[in-house]
Amino acid sequence: MTNSLFNEFPEISTKQWKQKIQFELKGEDYNDTLVTKTPEDINIKPFYNSDDFLAENNSIINPEWNICEKIFVAKASGANVKAIENIKKGAQSILFFFPDDTADLHTLFKSFPFKTVAIHIETAFLSVAFVKQLVTFFKNKQAHIFLHIDIIGNLARTGNWYFNFKKDFAIYNNIQSILTDIPQFKTVVTVDLSLYQNAGANMVQQLAYGLAHVNEYFTYLERKDFAVTFKIAVGSNYFFEIGKLKALRILWKTIASEYNSTANCFLFCTPTKRNKTLYDYNVNMLRTTTESMSTIIGGADTICTLPYDSFYHKDKEFASRIARNQLLILKHESYFDKVKNPSDGSYYIESITEDLAKKGLELFKKIEAKNGFLTLLKEHLIQKKIKENANTEQTKFNEKSKILVGTNKYQNQKDRMQNELELYPFVKTEIRKTLIEPIIERRLAEASEQERLKKEVL
């Protein structure tokens, strides 16, 4: 029936479309008028057609995505109560952040539904002893655990190793060895791409740096058949963010195959912090909604909530509930979990995916030709490139060619936030000795918000 329907219409080639468009432009240049160049040096065309789309079919069936909430383990009992409550309200996985190794695991996981709710564990430290505690505790439990250890990410974020290069990798190899063939632990290696996005890197940089980052683990870890969790921050460029996630899976397969690995990658995604604003903060909910939609269509495994006030309020039940309900609505009322390959057949998204993957791979090869990611981090070249792109983006924001509604356009002059700040919402300065220059996350609106806060006092 489909064939007979479309057979009634003649096929129109790309050339014919361009001729028609050129006629309508009445002498204006096609490229100057209708083709847009992105920060990634990708040309966005006014239309996409099947006959000029030569990409291989990289169709990937999207996984069943789950809703995650992050819990800071200050006290095991309090974290347990919060985790159980969040699960009852719709959370399907929990990310526990351990600031130290003092939490009692029996108290923390009391009445926890191990079979149905995945556990993500992130620590502020690197410890074999703690991992052994986890192994002992989970030994006879049907749990699904993702251990988020990223020693290179810690170096990039803080400027220092946990101990030093040699000791960190020795511990990491030991942990990898301990967890070999323990089925409860699904991944041990994590690559934190969110740092690069939140610091201002463009999408090609994020992909290339993530690929170069994981390649260092292939180089220095003894076992090469590891699965990896990519932690990703997703921004508001709707279709490009979809393409970014799809391109990342393609690039992972490319590099893993070079090490004869068929291991999976898991995409752990969260909305970006970079475009979130202090003033007119309710707009943050709109931003996180579209970012979550991109994340789902792009093929995330897990989406971790980001409350709209997370950077200036302490944990608030209302904000956490809104963030969780956004994803629950997308799953249960908008049926975003029902289609396994929603972007297939979109020439635009497929073209973006192909362009991002190609350019990401090209930049990755340039990094490797200069002795790899760690070398360029130590030479501060990675930091320099991220800063350059971040400064360009900041200039666009300052000149109002990049709009954040309620902040650099359509401001509500009656907004007052001085008395709402429970947390310091700006980059903190700490004088300390570091091995390398750390990569700093920074929101676009910080400088303008500081000016507005000063005027509130006057």
Coordinates of C-alpha atoms in Angstrom, one line a residue:
M1 CA 0.0 0.0 0.0
T2 CA 2.8 2.4 0.8
N3 CA 4.6 1.8 -2.5
S4 CA 1.4 2.4 -4.5
L5 CA 0.8 5.6 -2.6
F6 CA 4.2 7.1 -3.2
N7 CA 4.4 5.9 -6.8
E8 CA 1.8 8.5 -7.6
F9 CA 4.3 11.3 -6.9
P10 CA 7.4 11.8 -9.0
E11 CA 10.8 11.7 -7.3
I12 CA 12.5 15.1 -6.9
S13 CA 16.3 15.1 -6.8
T14 CA 18.5 17.3 -4.6
K15 CA 19.5 19.2 -7.7
Q16 CA 15.9 20.0 -8.5
W17 CA 15.2 21.2 -5.0
K18 CA 18.2 23.5 -5.1
Q19 CA 17.2 25.0 -8.4
K20 CA 13.7 25.8 -7.1
I21 CA 15.1 27.3 -3.9
Q22 CA 17.7 29.4 -5.9
F23 CA 14.8 30.7 -8.1
E24 CA 12.9 31.8 -5.0
L25 CA 16.0 33.5 -3.5
K26 CA 15.9 36.0 -6.5
G27 CA 19.6 36.2 -6.8
E28 CA 20.7 35.8 -3.2
D29 CA 23.5 33.4 -2.6
Y30 CA 22.2 29.9 -1.5
N31 CA 25.1 29.2 0.9
D32 CA 25.3 32.7 2.4
T33 CA 21.5 32.9 2.9
L34 CA 20.4 29.4 3.9
V35 CA 23.5 27.4 5.0
T36 CA 24.4 27.8 8.7
K37 CA 27.9 26.9 10.1
T38 CA 28.0 25.6 13.7
P39 CA 30.8 25.9 16.3
E40 CA 31.7 22.3 15.3
D41 CA 32.3 23.5 11.7
I42 CA 29.3 21.6 10.4
N43 CA 27.1 23.1 7.7
I44 CA 23.4 22.9 8.4
K45 CA 21.6 22.8 5.1
P46 CA 18.0 24.0 4.5
F47 CA 16.9 20.5 3.5
Y48 CA 18.1 17.0 3.4
N49 CA 17.2 14.4 0.7
S50 CA 17.8 10.7 0.3
D51 CA 19.8 10.9 -2.9
D52 CA 22.6 12.9 -1.3
F53 CA 22.8 10.9 1.9
L54 CA 25.5 8.3 1.4
A55 CA 26.0 7.3 5.0
E56 CA 26.1 3.6 6.0
N57 CA 23.1 2.5 8.0
N58 CA 24.2 2.9 11.6
S59 CA 20.8 2.1 13.0
I60 CA 21.0 1.3 16.7
I61 CA 18.0 0.1 18.7
N62 CA 17.7 2.4 21.7
P63 CA 18.0 0.6 25.1
E64 CA 15.3 0.8 27.8
W65 CA 16.1 3.9 29.6
N66 CA 15.7 4.4 33.4
I67 CA 15.3 7.3 35.7
C68 CA 18.1 8.0 38.2
E69 CA 18.4 10.2 41.2
K70 CA 21.6 11.2 42.9
I71 CA 21.9 10.9 46.7
F72 CA 24.8 12.2 48.8
V73 CA 25.7 9.7 51.5
A74 CA 26.4 12.0 54.4
K75 CA 24.7 9.5 56.8
A76 CA 23.8 6.0 55.8
S77 CA 20.4 6.0 57.6
G78 CA 19.3 9.3 56.0
A79 CA 20.5 8.3 52.5
N80 CA 18.6 5.0 52.9
V81 CA 15.4 6.7 53.8
K82 CA 15.7 9.1 50.9
A83 CA 16.6 6.3 48.4
I84 CA 13.5 4.2 49.4
E85 CA 11.2 7.2 49.2
N86 CA 12.6 8.1 45.7
I87 CA 12.1 4.6 44.5
K88 CA 8.5 4.5 45.7
K89 CA 8.0 7.8 43.8
G90 CA 9.3 6.5 40.5
A91 CA 13.1 6.4 40.5
Q92 CA 14.4 3.3 38.7
S93 CA 18.1 3.6 39.7
I94 CA 20.1 5.5 42.4
L95 CA 23.5 7.2 42.2
F96 CA 25.1 7.1 45.6
F97 CA 27.9 9.6 46.1
F98 CA 30.3 8.6 48.9
P99 CA 32.4 11.5 50.3
D100 CA 34.4 8.9 52.4
D101 CA 34.4 5.2 53.2
T102 CA 32.7 5.4 56.6
A103 CA 29.1 4.6 55.6
D104 CA 27.7 1.3 56.9
L105 CA 26.5 -0.6 53.8
H106 CA 23.9 -2.7 55.8
T107 CA 22.2 0.5 57.0
L108 CA 22.5 2.2 53.6
F109 CA 20.9 -0.6 51.7
K110 CA 18.3 -1.7 54.2
S111 CA 15.2 -2.9 52.4
F112 CA 16.7 -1.9 49.0
P113 CA 15.0 -3.6 46.0
F114 CA 18.2 -4.9 44.4
K115 CA 16.5 -7.0 41.7
T116 CA 14.6 -4.1 40.1
V117 CA 16.6 -0.9 40.9
A118 CA 20.2 -0.4 39.5
I119 CA 22.9 1.1 41.8
H120 CA 25.5 3.6 40.6
I121 CA 28.3 4.2 43.0
E122 CA 30.6 7.3 42.8
T123 CA 33.3 8.1 45.4
A124 CA 35.5 11.1 46.2
F125 CA 38.4 8.7 46.9
L126 CA 40.2 5.7 45.3
S127 CA 40.3 2.7 47.6
V128 CA 40.8 -1.0 47.1
A129 CA 39.6 -1.7 50.6
F130 CA 36.2 0.0 49.9
V131 CA 35.7 -2.0 46.7
K132 CA 36.4 -5.2 48.7
Q133 CA 33.7 -4.1 51.2
L134 CA 31.3 -3.7 48.3
V135 CA 32.2 -7.1 46.9
T136 CA 31.6 -8.8 50.3
F137 CA 28.3 -7.0 50.8
F138 CA 26.8 -7.7 47.4
K139 CA 28.2 -11.2 47.0
N140 CA 24.9 -13.0 47.4
K141 CA 22.6 -10.3 46.2
Q142 CA 21.0 -10.0 42.8
A143 CA 22.2 -6.4 42.3
H144 CA 23.1 -4.4 39.2
I145 CA 26.0 -2.1 40.1
F146 CA 27.8 0.5 38.0
L147 CA 31.0 1.6 39.7
H148 CA 31.9 5.1 38.5
I149 CA 35.7 5.3 38.8
D150 CA 37.5 7.8 36.5
I151 CA 41.0 8.6 37.6
I152 CA 41.8 10.6 34.5
G153 CA 38.5 12.5 35.0
N154 CA 39.6 13.3 38.5
L155 CA 42.9 14.6 37.2
A156 CA 41.2 16.8 34.6
R157 CA 38.7 18.1 37.2
T158 CA 40.9 18.7 40.2
G159 CA 44.4 19.1 38.6
N160 CA 45.8 16.2 40.6
W161 CA 45.8 12.4 40.7
Y162 CA 44.3 10.8 43.8
F163 CA 47.9 9.8 44.7
N164 CA 50.1 9.8 41.6
F165 CA 50.0 8.4 38.0
K166 CA 51.7 5.1 38.9
K167 CA 49.8 4.4 42.1
D168 CA 46.4 5.4 40.7
F169 CA 46.7 3.0 37.8
A170 CA 48.1 0.3 40.0
I171 CA 45.0 0.6 42.3
Y172 CA 42.7 0.8 39.2
N173 CA 44.2 -2.4 37.8
N174 CA 43.8 -4.1 41.1
I175 CA 40.1 -3.1 41.4
Q176 CA 39.5 -4.3 37.8
S177 CA 41.1 -7.6 38.7
I178 CA 39.0 -8.0 41.9
L179 CA 35.8 -7.3 40.0
T180 CA 36.5 -9.7 37.1
D181 CA 33.8 -12.3 36.7
I182 CA 31.7 -10.8 39.5
P183 CA 28.3 -10.5 37.7
Q184 CA 26.8 -7.9 40.0
F185 CA 29.3 -5.2 38.7
K186 CA 28.3 -4.2 35.2
T187 CA 31.0 -1.5 34.6
V188 CA 34.1 -0.4 36.5
V189 CA 35.5 2.1 34.0
T190 CA 33.8 5.5 33.6
V191 CA 34.7 8.4 31.3
D192 CA 33.2 11.7 32.4
L193 CA 32.4 13.7 29.3
S194 CA 30.1 16.0 31.3
L195 CA 33.1 18.0 32.6
Y196 CA 34.0 19.0 29.0
Q197 CA 30.5 20.1 28.1
N198 CA 29.9 22.0 31.3
A199 CA 33.3 23.8 30.9
G200 CA 32.3 25.0 27.4
A201 CA 33.7 22.4 24.9
N202 CA 31.8 22.0 21.6
M203 CA 30.3 18.6 20.6
V204 CA 33.2 17.5 18.4
Q205 CA 35.6 18.3 21.2
Q206 CA 33.5 16.4 23.7
L207 CA 33.4 13.3 21.5
A208 CA 37.1 13.4 20.6
Y209 CA 38.2 14.1 24.2
G210 CA 36.0 11.3 25.4
L211 CA 37.5 8.9 22.9
A212 CA 41.0 10.0 23.7
H213 CA 40.2 9.7 27.4
V214 CA 39.0 6.1 27.1
N215 CA 41.9 5.3 24.9
E216 CA 44.3 6.0 27.8
Y217 CA 42.5 3.4 29.7
F218 CA 42.9 0.9 26.9
T219 CA 46.6 1.8 27.0
Y220 CA 47.3 1.5 30.7
L221 CA 44.7 -0.9 32.1
E222 CA 45.7 -4.6 31.9
R223 CA 42.4 -5.9 30.8
K224 CA 41.2 -4.5 27.5
D225 CA 37.7 -6.1 27.4
F226 CA 36.1 -3.7 29.9
A227 CA 32.7 -2.2 29.4
V228 CA 32.6 1.6 30.0
T229 CA 30.1 4.1 31.3
F230 CA 30.2 7.5 29.6
K231 CA 28.8 10.2 31.8
I232 CA 27.4 12.9 29.5
A233 CA 26.0 16.4 30.0
V234 CA 23.3 17.1 27.4
G235 CA 22.7 20.7 26.2
S236 CA 19.8 22.5 24.5
N237 CA 20.8 22.1 20.9
Y238 CA 18.1 19.5 20.4
F239 CA 18.9 17.6 17.2
F240 CA 22.7 17.9 17.6
E241 CA 22.6 16.4 21.1
I242 CA 20.6 13.5 19.7
G243 CA 23.4 13.1 17.0
K244 CA 26.1 13.4 19.7
L245 CA 24.9 10.4 21.6
K246 CA 24.4 8.3 18.5
A247 CA 27.9 9.3 17.3
L248 CA 29.4 8.4 20.6
R249 CA 28.1 4.8 20.3
I250 CA 29.5 4.5 16.8
L251 CA 32.9 5.9 18.0
W252 CA 33.0 3.5 20.9
K253 CA 32.5 0.5 18.6
T254 CA 35.3 1.9 16.4
I255 CA 37.9 2.2 19.1
A256 CA 36.8 -1.0 21.0
S257 CA 37.2 -3.1 17.9
E258 CA 40.8 -1.9 17.6
Y259 CA 41.5 -3.7 20.9
N260 CA 39.4 -6.7 19.9
S261 CA 36.8 -5.8 22.4
T262 CA 33.1 -6.4 21.9
A263 CA 32.1 -4.9 25.3
N264 CA 29.2 -2.5 25.6
C265 CA 29.1 1.1 26.5
F266 CA 26.5 2.6 28.8
L267 CA 25.4 6.2 28.4
F268 CA 24.7 7.9 31.8
C269 CA 23.2 11.3 30.9
T270 CA 22.2 14.4 32.8
P271 CA 21.1 17.9 31.7
T272 CA 23.9 20.4 31.3
K273 CA 24.6 22.9 34.0
R274 CA 26.1 25.4 31.6
N275 CA 22.8 27.1 30.4
K276 CA 21.1 27.0 33.8
T277 CA 20.2 30.4 35.3
L278 CA 19.7 31.9 38.7
Y279 CA 17.2 34.5 37.6
D280 CA 13.9 33.4 36.1
Y281 CA 14.8 29.9 37.3
N282 CA 11.6 28.3 36.2
V283 CA 12.9 28.4 32.7
N284 CA 15.4 25.8 33.8
M285 CA 12.6 23.3 33.9
L286 CA 11.9 23.9 30.2
R287 CA 15.5 23.5 29.4
T288 CA 15.9 20.2 31.3
T289 CA 12.7 18.9 29.6
T290 CA 14.0 19.3 26.0
E291 CA 17.4 18.1 27.1
S292 CA 15.9 15.0 28.5
M293 CA 14.0 14.4 25.3
S294 CA 17.2 14.7 23.3
T295 CA 18.8 12.2 25.7
I296 CA 16.0 9.7 25.3
I297 CA 15.9 9.9 21.5
G298 CA 19.7 9.8 21.3
G299 CA 19.7 6.4 23.1
A300 CA 20.7 7.0 26.8
D301 CA 20.7 4.0 29.2
T302 CA 20.2 6.1 32.3
I303 CA 19.0 9.7 32.8
C304 CA 19.9 11.3 36.1
T305 CA 17.6 14.2 37.2
L306 CA 18.9 17.7 37.6
P307 CA 16.6 19.9 39.8
Y308 CA 16.1 23.4 38.5
D309 CA 17.6 24.9 41.7
S310 CA 20.4 22.4 42.3
F311 CA 23.2 25.0 42.1
Y312 CA 21.8 27.5 44.6
H313 CA 19.5 25.6 46.9
K314 CA 20.3 22.7 49.2
D315 CA 18.3 19.5 48.4
K316 CA 14.6 20.5 48.2
E317 CA 11.8 17.9 47.9
F318 CA 9.7 20.1 45.6
A319 CA 12.5 20.6 43.1
S320 CA 13.5 16.9 43.2
R321 CA 9.9 15.9 42.7
I322 CA 9.5 18.2 39.6
A323 CA 12.7 16.9 38.1
R324 CA 11.7 13.2 38.6
N325 CA 8.1 13.9 37.3
Q326 CA 9.5 15.4 34.1
L327 CA 11.0 12.1 33.2
L328 CA 8.0 10.1 34.5
I329 CA 5.7 12.1 32.2
L330 CA 8.0 11.6 29.3
K331 CA 8.0 7.8 30.0
H332 CA 4.4 7.1 31.0
E333 CA 2.4 9.9 29.4
S334 CA 4.4 10.9 26.4
Y335 CA 5.4 7.3 25.7
F336 CA 9.0 8.1 25.0
D337 CA 9.9 4.6 26.0
K338 CA 7.8 2.8 23.4
V339 CA 9.8 3.4 20.2
K340 CA 13.2 1.8 20.0
N341 CA 14.6 3.8 17.1
P342 CA 12.7 7.1 16.9
S343 CA 15.3 9.0 14.9
D344 CA 15.7 6.4 12.2
G345 CA 14.7 7.8 8.8
S346 CA 15.5 11.4 9.7
Y347 CA 18.1 12.4 7.1
Y348 CA 18.9 15.5 9.2
I349 CA 19.7 13.6 12.4
E350 CA 21.6 10.8 10.5
S351 CA 23.7 13.5 8.7
I352 CA 24.5 15.3 11.9
T353 CA 25.4 11.9 13.5
E354 CA 27.8 11.1 10.6
D355 CA 29.4 14.6 10.6
L356 CA 29.9 14.5 14.4
A357 CA 31.4 11.0 14.3
K358 CA 33.7 11.9 11.4
K359 CA 35.0 15.1 12.9
G360 CA 35.3 13.6 16.4
L361 CA 37.4 10.8 14.9
E362 CA 39.6 13.2 13.0
L363 CA 40.3 15.3 16.1
F364 CA 40.9 12.1 18.1
K365 CA 43.6 11.0 15.6
K366 CA 45.2 14.5 15.9
I367 CA 45.4 14.1 19.7
E368 CA 46.9 10.6 19.4
A369 CA 49.5 11.9 16.9
K370 CA 50.6 14.3 19.6
N371 CA 51.1 11.5 22.2
G372 CA 47.6 11.2 23.5
F373 CA 45.2 12.8 25.9
L374 CA 47.3 12.8 29.1
T375 CA 50.2 14.4 27.3
L376 CA 48.0 17.2 26.0
L377 CA 46.4 17.7 29.4
K378 CA 49.8 18.1 31.0
E379 CA 50.8 20.6 28.2
H380 CA 47.5 22.4 28.9
L381 CA 46.4 22.2 25.3
I382 CA 43.1 20.5 26.1
Q383 CA 42.3 23.2 28.6
K384 CA 43.3 25.9 26.1
K385 CA 41.0 24.5 23.3
I386 CA 38.0 24.3 25.7
K387 CA 38.6 27.8 26.9
E388 CA 38.7 29.1 23.4
N389 CA 35.4 27.6 22.6
A390 CA 33.9 28.7 25.9
N391 CA 35.0 32.3 25.4
T392 CA 33.5 32.3 21.9
E393 CA 30.2 31.1 23.4
Q394 CA 30.4 33.6 26.3
T395 CA 30.9 36.4 23.8
K396 CA 27.8 35.3 21.9
F397 CA 25.9 35.3 25.2
N398 CA 27.2 38.7 26.2
E399 CA 26.3 40.1 22.8
K400 CA 22.8 38.5 23.0
S401 CA 23.3 36.4 19.9
K402 CA 23.0 33.4 22.2
I403 CA 19.8 33.8 24.2
L404 CA 19.0 32.6 27.7
V405 CA 15.5 33.8 28.3
G406 CA 15.1 35.7 31.5
T407 CA 18.8 36.4 31.8
N408 CA 20.2 38.2 28.8
K409 CA 16.8 38.8 27.2
Y410 CA 13.2 39.4 28.6
Q411 CA 14.5 40.0 32.1
N412 CA 12.0 40.2 34.9
Q413 CA 13.4 43.3 36.7
K414 CA 11.4 42.4 39.8
D415 CA 13.3 39.2 40.3
R416 CA 15.2 39.2 43.6
M417 CA 17.5 36.3 44.4
Q418 CA 19.8 37.6 47.1
N419 CA 17.9 36.0 50.0
E420 CA 17.4 32.7 48.1
L421 CA 21.0 31.6 48.0
E422 CA 21.7 28.6 50.2
L423 CA 24.6 27.6 48.1
Y424 CA 27.3 29.7 46.4
P425 CA 26.2 29.5 42.7
F426 CA 29.4 30.7 41.1
V427 CA 32.9 29.3 40.4
K428 CA 34.8 29.1 43.7
T429 CA 38.4 30.1 43.9
E430 CA 40.7 27.9 45.9
I431 CA 44.5 28.5 46.1
R432 CA 46.3 25.1 46.0
K433 CA 49.1 23.4 44.3
T434 CA 48.1 21.3 41.2
L435 CA 50.0 19.1 38.8
I436 CA 48.0 20.5 35.8
E437 CA 45.6 23.3 35.2
P438 CA 42.1 21.9 36.1
I439 CA 39.2 22.1 33.7
I440 CA 36.6 24.4 35.3
E441 CA 32.9 24.1 34.9
R442 CA 31.2 27.5 34.5
R443 CA 27.7 28.6 33.7
L444 CA 27.2 31.2 30.9
A445 CA 25.1 33.5 33.1
E446 CA 27.5 33.8 36.1
A447 CA 29.0 37.2 35.4
S448 CA 25.7 38.8 34.6
E449 CA 24.0 37.3 37.6
Q450 CA 26.7 38.6 39.9
E451 CA 26.1 42.1 38.5
R452 CA 22.4 41.8 39.1
L453 CA 22.9 40.6 42.7
K454 CA 25.1 43.6 43.4
K455 CA 22.3 45.9 42.1
E456 CA 19.9 44.3 44.5
V457 CA 21.9 45.5 47.4
L458 CA 22.1 49.1 46.2

